[in-house]
Amino acid sequence: MNIPITDEVIEQLRAMPQHLQWRVLEFAQALAKSQVRGTSGQQLLRFAGSIPPEDLQLMCEAIEQGCEQVDVNEW
């Protein structure tokens, strides 16, 4: 079953009390005003393959070693 998103949202809204409907409306308005930030993946493709495989391996090893450590005094 493939229900369009807008229909699904409306169905969910109808089941909510009015105060929650207002919250959804405010959230939707905030999303509509927000701007997408960052760089598109298409623009970053020119960098693909620019890191040597040996460096990538070193990075992977550093991440694995660092992520396996727990610093109990961190907090």
GROMACS .gro file of N, CA, C and O in nm:
model
  300
    1MET      N    1   0.085  -0.117   0.000
    1MET     CA    2   0.000   0.000   0.000
    1MET      C    3   0.090   0.124   0.000
    1MET      O    4   0.174   0.140   0.086
    2ASN      N    5   0.071   0.210  -0.097
    2ASN     CA    6   0.156   0.327  -0.113
    2ASN      C    7   0.071   0.454  -0.103
    2ASN      O    8   0.024   0.507  -0.203
    3ILE      N    9   0.054   0.502   0.020
    3ILE     CA   10  -0.027   0.622   0.044
    3ILE      C   11   0.062   0.745   0.029
    3ILE      O   12   0.172   0.747   0.085
    4PRO      N   13   0.019   0.847  -0.047
    4PRO     CA   14   0.099   0.969  -0.057
    4PRO      C   15   0.124   1.028   0.082
    4PRO      O   16   0.039   1.020   0.172
    5ILE      N   17   0.240   1.087   0.100
    5ILE     CA   18   0.281   1.141   0.230
    5ILE      C   19   0.180   1.243   0.282
    5ILE      O   20   0.144   1.241   0.399
    6THR      N   21   0.135   1.332   0.195
    6THR     CA   22   0.041   1.435   0.242
    6THR      C   23  -0.087   1.373   0.296
    6THR      O   24  -0.141   1.417   0.398
    7ASP      N   25  -0.134   1.268   0.231
    7ASP     CA   26  -0.255   1.200   0.278
    7ASP      C   27  -0.230   1.135   0.414
    7ASP      O   28  -0.315   1.138   0.503
    8GLU      N   29  -0.114   1.076   0.430
    8GLU     CA   30  -0.080   1.011   0.557
    8GLU      C   31  -0.069   1.115   0.669
    8GLU      O   32  -0.117   1.093   0.780
    9VAL      N   33  -0.007   1.230   0.640
    9VAL     CA   34   0.005   1.336   0.740
    9VAL      C   35  -0.133   1.386   0.780
    9VAL      O   36  -0.163   1.403   0.899
   10ILE      N   37  -0.219   1.409   0.683
   10ILE     CA   38  -0.355   1.456   0.713
   10ILE      C   39  -0.429   1.354   0.798
   10ILE      O   40  -0.497   1.390   0.895
   11GLU      N   41  -0.414   1.227   0.766
   11GLU     CA   42  -0.479   1.122   0.844
   11GLU      C   43  -0.430   1.124   0.989
   11GLU      O   44  -0.509   1.113   1.083
   12GLN      N   45  -0.300   1.139   1.006
   12GLN     CA   46  -0.245   1.145   1.141
   12GLN      C   47  -0.293   1.270   1.216
   12GLN      O   48  -0.323   1.264   1.334
   13LEU      N   49  -0.297   1.383   1.146
   13LEU     CA   50  -0.342   1.507   1.207
   13LEU      C   51  -0.486   1.497   1.257
   13LEU      O   52  -0.519   1.549   1.364
   14ARG      N   53  -0.569   1.433   1.180
   14ARG     CA   54  -0.711   1.421   1.218
   14ARG      C   55  -0.727   1.344   1.348
   14ARG      O   56  -0.824   1.365   1.421
   15ALA      N   57  -0.633   1.255   1.377
   15ALA     CA   58  -0.642   1.174   1.499
   15ALA      C   59  -0.585   1.247   1.621
   15ALA      O   60  -0.602   1.200   1.733
   16MET      N   61  -0.519   1.361   1.600
   16MET     CA   62  -0.455   1.434   1.710
   16MET      C   63  -0.547   1.540   1.769
   16MET      O   64  -0.630   1.597   1.699
   17PRO      N   65  -0.525   1.567   1.898
   17PRO     CA   66  -0.597   1.681   1.956
   17PRO      C   67  -0.546   1.811   1.893
   17PRO      O   68  -0.436   1.816   1.838
   18GLN      N   69  -0.626   1.916   1.903
   18GLN     CA   70  -0.594   2.041   1.834
   18GLN      C   71  -0.460   2.101   1.877
   18GLN      O   72  -0.387   2.154   1.794
   19HIS      N   73  -0.426   2.092   2.006
   19HIS     CA   74  -0.300   2.152   2.050
   19HIS      C   75  -0.180   2.085   1.983
   19HIS      O   76  -0.080   2.150   1.954
   20LEU      N   77  -0.190   1.955   1.956
   20LEU     CA   78  -0.082   1.888   1.885
   20LEU      C   79  -0.083   1.922   1.736
   20LEU      O   80   0.021   1.930   1.672
   21GLN      N   81  -0.201   1.943   1.681
   21GLN     CA   82  -0.210   1.986   1.541
   21GLN      C   83  -0.138   2.119   1.523
   21GLN      O   84  -0.068   2.140   1.423
   22TRP      N   85  -0.155   2.211   1.621
   22TRP     CA   86  -0.086   2.340   1.613
   22TRP      C   87   0.066   2.321   1.616
   22TRP      O   88   0.139   2.389   1.544
   23ARG      N   89   0.112   2.227   1.697
   23ARG     CA   90   0.257   2.202   1.703
   23ARG      C   91   0.309   2.150   1.570
   23ARG      O   92   0.416   2.189   1.524
   24VAL      N   93   0.233   2.062   1.508
   24VAL     CA   94   0.272   2.010   1.377
   24VAL      C   95   0.276   2.122   1.274
   24VAL      O   96   0.369   2.132   1.194
   25LEU      N   97   0.176   2.209   1.278
   25LEU     CA   98   0.172   2.321   1.185
   25LEU      C   99   0.294   2.412   1.204
   25LEU      O  100   0.359   2.451   1.107
   26GLU      N  101   0.325   2.444   1.329
   26GLU     CA  102   0.441   2.529   1.357
   26GLU      C  103   0.570   2.464   1.309
   26GLU      O  104   0.657   2.530   1.252
   27PHE      N  105   0.581   2.333   1.330
   27PHE     CA  106   0.700   2.261   1.284
   27PHE      C  107   0.709   2.264   1.132
   27PHE      O  108   0.816   2.290   1.076
   28ALA      N  109   0.598   2.240   1.064
   28ALA     CA  110   0.598   2.241   0.917
   28ALA      C  111   0.635   2.380   0.864
   28ALA      O  112   0.710   2.392   0.767
   29GLN      N  113   0.586   2.484   0.929
   29GLN     CA  114   0.620   2.620   0.887
   29GLN      C  115   0.768   2.648   0.907
   29GLN      O  116   0.833   2.710   0.822
   30ALA      N  117   0.824   2.601   1.018
   30ALA     CA  118   0.967   2.620   1.044
   30ALA      C  119   1.051   2.546   0.941
   30ALA      O  120   1.152   2.598   0.891
   31LEU      N  121   1.010   2.425   0.906
   31LEU     CA  122   1.082   2.349   0.802
   31LEU      C  123   1.077   2.420   0.668
   31LEU      O  124   1.176   2.423   0.595
   32ALA      N  125   0.962   2.476   0.635
   32ALA     CA  126   0.946   2.543   0.506
   32ALA      C  127   1.036   2.666   0.497
   32ALA      O  128   1.083   2.701   0.388
   33LYS      N  129   1.064   2.729   0.611
   33LYS     CA  130   1.148   2.848   0.611
   33LYS      C  131   1.297   2.815   0.618
   33LYS      O  132   1.380   2.901   0.590
   34SER      N  133   1.330   2.693   0.658
   34SER     CA  134   1.470   2.658   0.675
   34SER      C  135   1.540   2.646   0.540
   34SER      O  136   1.478   2.612   0.439
   35GLN      N  137   1.666   2.676   0.541
   35GLN     CA  138   1.745   2.667   0.419
   35GLN      C  139   1.841   2.550   0.429
   35GLN      O  140   1.896   2.522   0.535
   36VAL      N  141   1.859   2.484   0.317
   36VAL     CA  142   1.955   2.375   0.311
   36VAL      C  143   2.094   2.436   0.309
   36VAL      O  144   2.123   2.526   0.231
   37ARG      N  145   2.180   2.387   0.399
   37ARG     CA  146   2.316   2.438   0.405
   37ARG      C  147   2.412   2.326   0.370
   37ARG      O  148   2.381   2.209   0.382
   38GLY      N  149   2.529   2.365   0.328
   38GLY     CA  150   2.631   2.267   0.298
   38GLY      C  151   2.660   2.260   0.149
   38GLY      O  152   2.612   2.340   0.070
   39THR      N  153   2.738   2.162   0.116
   39THR     CA  154   2.781   2.142  -0.022
   39THR      C  155   2.716   2.015  -0.075
   39THR      O  156   2.714   1.913  -0.006
   40SER      N  157   2.668   2.020  -0.195
   40SER     CA  158   2.602   1.903  -0.252
   40SER      C  159   2.706   1.793  -0.280
   40SER      O  160   2.824   1.821  -0.304
   41GLY      N  161   2.660   1.672  -0.275
   41GLY     CA  162   2.748   1.558  -0.304
   41GLY      C  163   2.805   1.566  -0.444
   41GLY      O  164   2.919   1.526  -0.468
   42GLN      N  165   2.727   1.617  -0.537
   42GLN     CA  166   2.773   1.631  -0.676
   42GLN      C  167   2.899   1.717  -0.682
   42GLN      O  168   2.993   1.686  -0.755
   43GLN      N  169   2.903   1.824  -0.603
   43GLN     CA  170   3.020   1.912  -0.603
   43GLN      C  171   3.141   1.846  -0.538
   43GLN      O  172   3.254   1.882  -0.567
   44LEU      N  173   3.117   1.751  -0.449
   44LEU     CA  174   3.227   1.686  -0.379
   44LEU      C  175   3.287   1.569  -0.456
   44LEU      O  176   3.395   1.520  -0.420
   45LEU      N  177   3.219   1.524  -0.559
   45LEU     CA  178   3.266   1.408  -0.635
   45LEU      C  179   3.406   1.428  -0.693
   45LEU      O  180   3.480   1.333  -0.709
   46ARG      N  181   3.444   1.551  -0.720
   46ARG     CA  182   3.576   1.575  -0.777
   46ARG      C  183   3.688   1.536  -0.681
   46ARG      O  184   3.801   1.515  -0.721
   47PHE      N  185   3.656   1.523  -0.552
   47PHE     CA  186   3.755   1.483  -0.454
   47PHE      C  187   3.764   1.333  -0.434
   47PHE      O  188   3.853   1.284  -0.365
   48ALA      N  189   3.670   1.260  -0.494
   48ALA     CA  190   3.669   1.114  -0.478
   48ALA      C  191   3.800   1.054  -0.526
   48ALA      O  192   3.849   1.086  -0.633
   49GLY      N  193   3.858   0.969  -0.443
   49GLY     CA  194   3.983   0.902  -0.478
   49GLY      C  195   4.106   0.985  -0.453
   49GLY      O  196   4.217   0.943  -0.486
   50SER      N  197   4.094   1.104  -0.395
   50SER     CA  198   4.210   1.190  -0.377
   50SER      C  199   4.292   1.155  -0.253
   50SER      O  200   4.405   1.200  -0.239
   51ILE      N  201   4.237   1.074  -0.162
   51ILE     CA  202   4.314   1.031  -0.045
   51ILE      C  203   4.377   0.896  -0.078
   51ILE      O  204   4.307   0.802  -0.115
   52PRO      N  205   4.509   0.887  -0.064
   52PRO     CA  206   4.576   0.761  -0.096
   52PRO      C  207   4.523   0.646  -0.009
   52PRO      O  208   4.491   0.666   0.110
   53PRO      N  209   4.514   0.525  -0.066
   53PRO     CA  210   4.462   0.410   0.009
   53PRO      C  211   4.536   0.384   0.141
   53PRO      O  212   4.475   0.344   0.240
   54GLU      N  213   4.668   0.409   0.142
   54GLU     CA  214   4.746   0.386   0.264
   54GLU      C  215   4.698   0.480   0.376
   54GLU      O  216   4.687   0.440   0.492
   55ASP      N  217   4.669   0.605   0.340
   55ASP     CA  218   4.620   0.701   0.439
   55ASP      C  219   4.482   0.662   0.489
   55ASP      O  220   4.450   0.677   0.608
   56LEU      N  221   4.398   0.612   0.399
   56LEU     CA  222   4.265   0.567   0.439
   56LEU      C  223   4.275   0.451   0.537
   56LEU      O  224   4.199   0.445   0.635
   57GLN      N  225   4.369   0.362   0.513
   57GLN     CA  226   4.387   0.249   0.604
   57GLN      C  227   4.431   0.298   0.742
   57GLN      O  228   4.381   0.252   0.844
   58LEU      N  229   4.523   0.393   0.745
   58LEU     CA  230   4.567   0.450   0.873
   58LEU      C  231   4.451   0.518   0.945
   58LEU      O  232   4.439   0.506   1.068
   59MET      N  233   4.369   0.588   0.871
   59MET     CA  234   4.253   0.655   0.932
   59MET      C  235   4.156   0.552   0.991
   59MET      O  236   4.106   0.570   1.103
   60CYS      N  237   4.131   0.445   0.917
   60CYS     CA  238   4.042   0.340   0.966
   60CYS      C  239   4.095   0.277   1.094
   60CYS      O  240   4.020   0.255   1.190
   61GLU      N  241   4.225   0.251   1.096
   61GLU     CA  242   4.286   0.191   1.215
   61GLU      C  243   4.277   0.286   1.335
   61GLU      O  244   4.247   0.243   1.446
   62ALA      N  245   4.301   0.414   1.312
   62ALA     CA  246   4.293   0.512   1.421
   62ALA      C  247   4.151   0.522   1.475
   62ALA      O  248   4.130   0.530   1.597
   63ILE      N  249   4.053   0.517   1.386
   63ILE     CA  250   3.913   0.523   1.429
   63ILE      C  251   3.877   0.399   1.511
   63ILE      O  252   3.816   0.409   1.618
   64GLU      N  253   3.917   0.284   1.462
   64GLU     CA  254   3.887   0.160   1.533
   64GLU      C  255   3.951   0.159   1.671
   64GLU      O  256   3.888   0.120   1.770
   65GLN      N  257   4.076   0.202   1.680
   65GLN     CA  258   4.145   0.204   1.810
   65GLN      C  259   4.082   0.307   1.902
   65GLN      O  260   4.060   0.280   2.020
   66GLY      N  261   4.052   0.425   1.851
   66GLY     CA  262   3.994   0.530   1.933
   66GLY      C  263   3.852   0.500   1.977
   66GLY      O  264   3.811   0.539   2.087
   67CYS      N  265   3.777   0.431   1.893
   67CYS     CA  266   3.638   0.401   1.926
   67CYS      C  267   3.625   0.284   2.022
   67CYS      O  268   3.521   0.264   2.082
   68GLU      N  269   3.729   0.207   2.036
   68GLU     CA  270   3.723   0.092   2.125
   68GLU      C  271   3.768   0.128   2.266
   68GLU      O  272   3.767   0.045   2.355
   69GLN      N  273   3.808   0.252   2.288
   69GLN     CA  274   3.854   0.297   2.418
   69GLN      C  275   3.741   0.369   2.491
   69GLN      O  276   3.667   0.445   2.431
   70VAL      N  277   3.731   0.346   2.619
   70VAL     CA  278   3.633   0.414   2.702
   70VAL      C  279   3.709   0.493   2.808
   70VAL      O  280   3.788   0.435   2.883
   71ASP      N  281   3.685   0.621   2.812
   71ASP     CA  282   3.745   0.708   2.913
   71ASP      C  283   3.641   0.732   3.021
   71ASP      O  284   3.552   0.814   3.006
   72VAL      N  285   3.651   0.657   3.133
   72VAL     CA  286   3.551   0.665   3.238
   72VAL      C  287   3.554   0.799   3.310
   72VAL      O  288   3.457   0.838   3.373
   73ASN      N  289   3.663   0.874   3.298
   73ASN     CA  290   3.674   1.004   3.362
   73ASN      C  291   3.636   1.119   3.269
   73ASN      O  292   3.655   1.235   3.303
   74GLU      N  293   3.586   1.085   3.150
   74GLU     CA  294   3.554   1.187   3.052
   74GLU      C  295   3.447   1.284   3.102
   74GLU      O  296   3.450   1.401   3.077
   75TRP      N  297   3.350   1.233   3.174
   75TRP     CA  298   3.242   1.319   3.223
   75TRP      C  299   3.272   1.353   3.363
   75TRP      O  300   3.231   1.377   3.454
   0.00000   0.00000   0.00000
